mmCIF file of C-alpha atoms in Angstrom:
data_model
loop_
_atom_site.group_PDB
_atom_site.id
_atom_site.type_symbol
_atom_site.label_atom_id
_atom_site.label_comp_id
_atom_site.label_asym_id
_atom_site.label_seq_id
_atom_site.Cartn_x
_atom_site.Cartn_y
_atom_site.Cartn_z
ATOM 1 C CA MET M 20 106.434 115.627 95.126
ATOM 2 C CA ASP M 21 104.940 118.304 92.821
ATOM 3 C CA ASN M 22 101.443 119.807 92.960
ATOM 4 C CA SER M 23 100.001 117.238 90.493
ATOM 5 C CA GLN M 24 100.652 114.357 92.903
ATOM 6 C CA ARG M 25 99.158 113.323 96.359
ATOM 7 C CA LYS M 26 100.723 110.899 98.961
ATOM 8 C CA ILE M 27 98.429 108.052 99.816
ATOM 9 C CA THR M 28 98.658 104.810 101.805
ATOM 10 C CA ILE M 29 96.765 101.856 100.438
ATOM 11 C CA TYR M 30 95.963 98.634 102.459
ATOM 12 C CA THR M 31 95.403 95.428 100.586
ATOM 13 C CA PRO M 32 95.280 91.910 102.244
ATOM 14 C CA GLU M 33 98.417 91.602 104.244
ATOM 15 C CA LYS M 34 100.319 94.397 102.357
ATOM 16 C CA ILE M 35 100.689 98.286 102.587
ATOM 17 C CA TYR M 36 101.564 100.221 99.612
ATOM 18 C CA ARG M 37 102.787 103.889 100.124
ATOM 19 C CA GLY M 38 103.454 106.434 97.249
ATOM 20 C CA SER M 39 102.028 109.308 95.348
ATOM 21 C CA ILE M 40 99.183 109.331 92.829
ATOM 22 C CA ASP M 41 98.796 111.597 89.841
ATOM 23 C CA ILE M 42 95.901 114.079 90.255
ATOM 24 C CA ALA M 43 94.369 116.114 87.382
ATOM 25 C CA ASN M 44 93.011 118.773 89.794
ATOM 26 C CA GLY M 45 94.309 119.538 93.349
ATOM 27 C CA SER M 46 90.733 120.439 94.486
ATOM 28 C CA LEU M 47 89.547 116.871 93.938
ATOM 29 C CA ARG M 48 89.025 114.696 97.070
ATOM 30 C CA THR M 49 91.057 111.454 96.997
ATOM 31 C CA ILE M 50 87.707 109.489 97.465
ATOM 32 C CA ASP M 51 86.389 111.095 94.287
ATOM 33 C CA ILE M 52 89.478 110.067 92.455
ATOM 34 C CA PHE M 53 89.164 106.446 93.692
ATOM 35 C CA ASN M 54 85.331 106.431 92.713
ATOM 36 C CA SER M 55 85.872 107.915 89.337
ATOM 37 C CA ALA M 56 84.877 105.729 86.428
ATOM 38 C CA ASN M 57 88.171 106.814 84.619
ATOM 39 C CA VAL M 58 90.999 106.904 87.128
ATOM 40 C CA TYR M 59 93.347 109.728 85.951
ATOM 41 C CA TRP M 60 96.792 108.783 84.507
ATOM 42 C CA LYS M 61 99.189 111.471 83.651
ATOM 43 C CA ASP M 62 100.723 109.104 80.866
ATOM 44 C CA PRO M 63 97.869 106.676 79.784
ATOM 45 C CA ASN M 64 100.419 104.655 77.874
ATOM 46 C CA GLU M 65 101.784 103.371 81.215
ATOM 47 C CA LYS M 66 98.427 101.732 82.193
ATOM 48 C CA SER M 67 98.375 97.960 82.053
ATOM 49 C CA PHE M 68 95.086 97.341 83.744
ATOM 50 C CA ASN M 69 91.746 99.133 83.505
ATOM 51 C CA ASP M 70 91.178 98.786 87.160
ATOM 52 C CA ALA M 71 94.472 100.073 88.485
ATOM 53 C CA MET M 72 95.933 103.103 90.047
ATOM 54 C CA LEU M 73 99.576 104.285 89.442
ATOM 55 C CA LEU M 74 101.757 104.834 92.481
ATOM 56 C CA ASN M 75 104.807 106.946 91.980
ATOM 57 C CA ASN M 76 107.795 106.361 94.313
ATOM 58 C CA ALA M 77 106.040 103.394 95.758
ATOM 59 C CA SER M 78 107.160 101.216 98.578
ATOM 60 C CA ILE M 79 105.588 97.920 99.803
ATOM 61 C CA ALA M 80 105.598 96.503 103.240
ATOM 62 C CA LEU M 81 104.231 93.197 104.458
ATOM 63 C CA GLU M 82 102.417 92.548 107.682
ATOM 64 C CA GLY M 83 104.753 93.431 110.477
ATOM 65 C CA ASN M 84 106.443 96.145 108.549
ATOM 66 C CA ILE M 85 108.723 93.944 106.776
ATOM 67 C CA LYS M 86 109.761 95.935 103.754
ATOM 68 C CA LEU M 87 109.343 94.259 100.366
ATOM 69 C CA GLY M 88 110.781 96.802 98.213
ATOM 70 C CA ASP M 89 110.707 100.218 96.432
ATOM 71 C CA PHE M 90 109.557 101.019 92.913
ATOM 72 C CA PRO M 91 109.678 104.176 90.855
ATOM 73 C CA LYS M 92 106.259 103.242 89.485
ATOM 74 C CA LEU M 93 103.738 100.566 90.501
ATOM 75 C CA GLN M 94 100.205 99.649 89.470
ATOM 76 C CA VAL M 95 97.850 98.562 92.212
ATOM 77 C CA ARG M 96 94.639 96.872 91.228
ATOM 78 C CA LEU M 97 91.633 98.769 92.760
ATOM 79 C CA SER M 98 89.689 95.493 93.232
ATOM 80 C CA GLU M 99 92.395 94.512 95.927
ATOM 81 C CA VAL M 100 92.270 97.756 97.913
ATOM 82 C CA LEU M 101 90.540 97.355 101.382
ATOM 83 C CA PHE M 102 90.972 100.881 102.392
ATOM 84 C CA PHE M 103 93.209 103.986 101.866
ATOM 85 C CA HIS M 104 94.017 107.313 103.476
ATOM 86 C CA ASP M 105 95.691 110.294 102.019
ATOM 87 C CA SER M 106 98.233 113.041 103.145
ATOM 88 C CA LEU M 107 95.745 115.726 103.284
ATOM 89 C CA GLU M 108 95.417 116.132 107.082
ATOM 90 C CA ASN M 109 91.953 117.312 108.188
ATOM 91 C CA LEU M 110 91.050 118.285 104.544
ATOM 92 C CA GLY M 111 88.930 115.130 103.967
ATOM 93 C CA ASP M 112 87.331 115.783 107.398
ATOM 94 C CA SER M 113 86.454 119.437 106.943
ATOM 95 C CA MET M 114 85.403 119.012 103.180
ATOM 96 C CA GLU M 115 83.103 116.147 104.212
ATOM 97 C CA LYS M 116 81.600 118.286 106.989
ATOM 98 C CA LYS M 117 80.837 120.963 104.553
ATOM 99 C CA ARG M 118 79.237 118.482 102.087
ATOM 100 C CA ALA M 119 77.313 116.921 105.155
ATOM 101 C CA VAL M 120 75.856 120.367 106.008
ATOM 102 C CA TYR M 121 74.662 120.677 102.457
ATOM 103 C CA LEU M 122 73.283 117.178 102.272
ATOM 104 C CA ASN M 123 71.627 117.628 105.704
ATOM 105 C CA LEU M 124 69.761 120.581 104.411
ATOM 106 C CA LYS M 125 68.800 118.817 101.186
ATOM 107 C CA THR M 126 67.979 115.338 102.408
ATOM 108 C CA LYS M 127 67.295 115.891 106.249
ATOM 109 C CA GLU M 128 69.871 113.292 106.963
ATOM 110 C CA SER M 129 72.349 113.784 109.845
ATOM 111 C CA LYS M 130 75.695 112.196 110.425
ATOM 112 C CA SER M 131 76.043 108.725 111.630
ATOM 113 C CA THR M 132 78.443 106.650 113.622
ATOM 114 C CA VAL M 133 79.434 103.607 111.805
ATOM 115 C CA HIS M 134 81.126 100.346 112.603
ATOM 116 C CA ILE M 135 82.472 98.215 109.817
ATOM 117 C CA ILE M 136 83.913 94.603 109.834
ATOM 118 C CA THR M 137 85.760 93.663 106.637
ATOM 119 C CA GLN M 138 85.962 90.278 105.163
ATOM 120 C CA THR M 139 88.579 87.947 106.617
ATOM 121 C CA ARG M 140 91.518 87.731 104.106
ATOM 122 C CA GLY M 141 94.536 85.643 105.081
ATOM 123 C CA ASN M 142 94.522 85.572 108.985
ATOM 124 C CA SER M 143 93.001 88.920 109.539
ATOM 125 C CA PHE M 144 90.212 91.284 109.174
ATOM 126 C CA PHE M 145 89.723 94.968 110.063
ATOM 127 C CA TYR M 146 87.243 96.739 112.464
ATOM 128 C CA ILE M 147 86.632 100.196 111.449
ATOM 129 C CA SER M 148 84.748 102.845 113.184
ATOM 130 C CA GLY M 149 84.080 106.499 112.491
ATOM 131 C CA THR M 150 81.747 109.182 111.298
ATOM 132 C CA PHE M 151 79.818 108.758 108.113
ATOM 133 C CA HIS M 152 78.049 111.838 106.437
ATOM 134 C CA GLY M 153 75.303 111.582 103.924
ATOM 135 C CA LEU M 154 73.115 108.784 102.712
ATOM 136 C CA PHE M 155 74.867 105.437 103.124
ATOM 137 C CA LYS M 156 72.437 103.733 100.587
ATOM 138 C CA SER M 157 73.392 105.881 97.768
ATOM 139 C CA LYS M 158 77.243 105.921 98.517
ATOM 140 C CA SER M 159 77.328 102.006 98.997
ATOM 141 C CA ASN M 160 76.795 101.888 95.173
ATOM 142 C CA HIS M 161 80.335 103.648 94.936
ATOM 143 C CA ARG M 162 83.630 101.586 95.178
ATOM 144 C CA TYR M 163 84.695 103.391 98.125
ATOM 145 C CA ILE M 164 82.932 105.224 100.989
ATOM 146 C CA PRO M 165 84.329 108.033 103.089
ATOM 147 C CA ILE M 166 84.792 107.820 107.002
ATOM 148 C CA THR M 167 85.912 110.543 109.053
ATOM 149 C CA GLN M 168 87.321 110.362 112.609
ATOM 150 C CA ALA M 169 88.207 106.900 111.638
ATOM 151 C CA GLY M 170 89.597 104.325 114.025
ATOM 152 C CA ILE M 171 90.971 101.085 112.582
ATOM 153 C CA THR M 172 91.882 97.956 114.473
ATOM 154 C CA GLN M 173 93.316 94.906 112.653
ATOM 155 C CA MET M 174 92.328 91.495 114.231
ATOM 156 C CA ILE M 175 95.126 88.957 113.481
ATOM 157 C CA ARG M 176 94.719 85.313 114.202
ATOM 158 C CA SER M 177 98.089 83.793 115.529
ATOM 159 C CA ASN M 178 98.225 80.371 116.920
ATOM 160 C CA GLU M 179 94.468 79.940 117.795
ATOM 161 C CA LYS M 180 94.519 83.451 119.438
ATOM 162 C CA TRP M 181 93.372 86.696 118.182
ATOM 163 C CA GLN M 182 95.568 89.773 118.558
ATOM 164 C CA LYS M 183 94.666 93.599 118.048
ATOM 165 C CA LYS M 184 96.847 96.018 116.110
ATOM 166 C CA THR M 185 95.817 99.650 115.949
ATOM 167 C CA ILE M 186 96.296 101.239 112.517
ATOM 168 C CA LEU M 187 97.286 104.939 112.845
ATOM 169 C CA ILE M 188 95.519 107.149 110.106
ATOM 170 C CA GLU M 189 96.802 110.489 108.969
ATOM 171 C CA GLY M 190 94.076 113.120 109.429
ATOM 172 C CA GLY M 191 91.412 110.756 110.662
ATOM 173 C CA PHE M 192 90.005 110.131 107.136
ATOM 174 C CA VAL M 193 89.729 106.741 105.398
ATOM 175 C CA GLY M 194 88.121 105.495 102.147
ATOM 176 C CA ILE M 195 86.869 101.998 102.456
ATOM 177 C CA SER M 196 85.982 99.512 99.759
ATOM 178 C CA THR M 197 82.450 98.690 99.669
ATOM 179 C CA ALA M 198 83.308 95.239 97.978
ATOM 180 C CA HIS M 199 85.257 94.175 101.087
ATOM 181 C CA ILE M 200 82.572 95.028 103.855
ATOM 182 C CA GLU M 201 81.160 92.050 105.575
ATOM 183 C CA ALA M 202 79.026 93.763 108.096
ATOM 184 C CA CYS M 203 78.268 97.308 109.164
ATOM 185 C CA ASN M 204 76.107 99.144 111.839
ATOM 186 C CA PHE M 205 74.888 102.736 111.861
ATOM 187 C CA SER M 206 73.667 104.887 114.798
ATOM 188 C CA GLN M 207 72.859 108.551 114.957
ATOM 189 C CA ALA M 208 75.924 110.463 115.972
#
């Protein structure tokens, strides 16, 4: 992987995509790339959908880690993304903390503990908890919101019973699609 790419993992209903995205500037946070009005494409001629992100060296796994396949390039529709995390261990967390200090001085807001329940898709939903920095109301207008120190549990219905599956997140940062949030709760951290 060269410096103009970043490894990410994308979760959609019942599928997990892993690969690298093209980035125009290495200092951009992954959440800003996902929230951009114009998602960066190194070669715009490869773009088939206006709401897609290009994954290079992509792999797809189904629920239960059943590998579906590998592709040199794969377009993932952003409207289907439930949440994602990147390969920048601790970077998202430390950058969010710096931004939170600035926002706290400017807006007098402090960080919050957040609990999010996603919509049920297929036979599962996700319970996500972590720390949110800044004003949720302003960020809820974005496609994705950043959560640090994230913990994710997938709740799966199997034969009339619910099972829990813990999702491991690199670096503790996750970007969550606001379109798939069914319910949320905030409390002062």
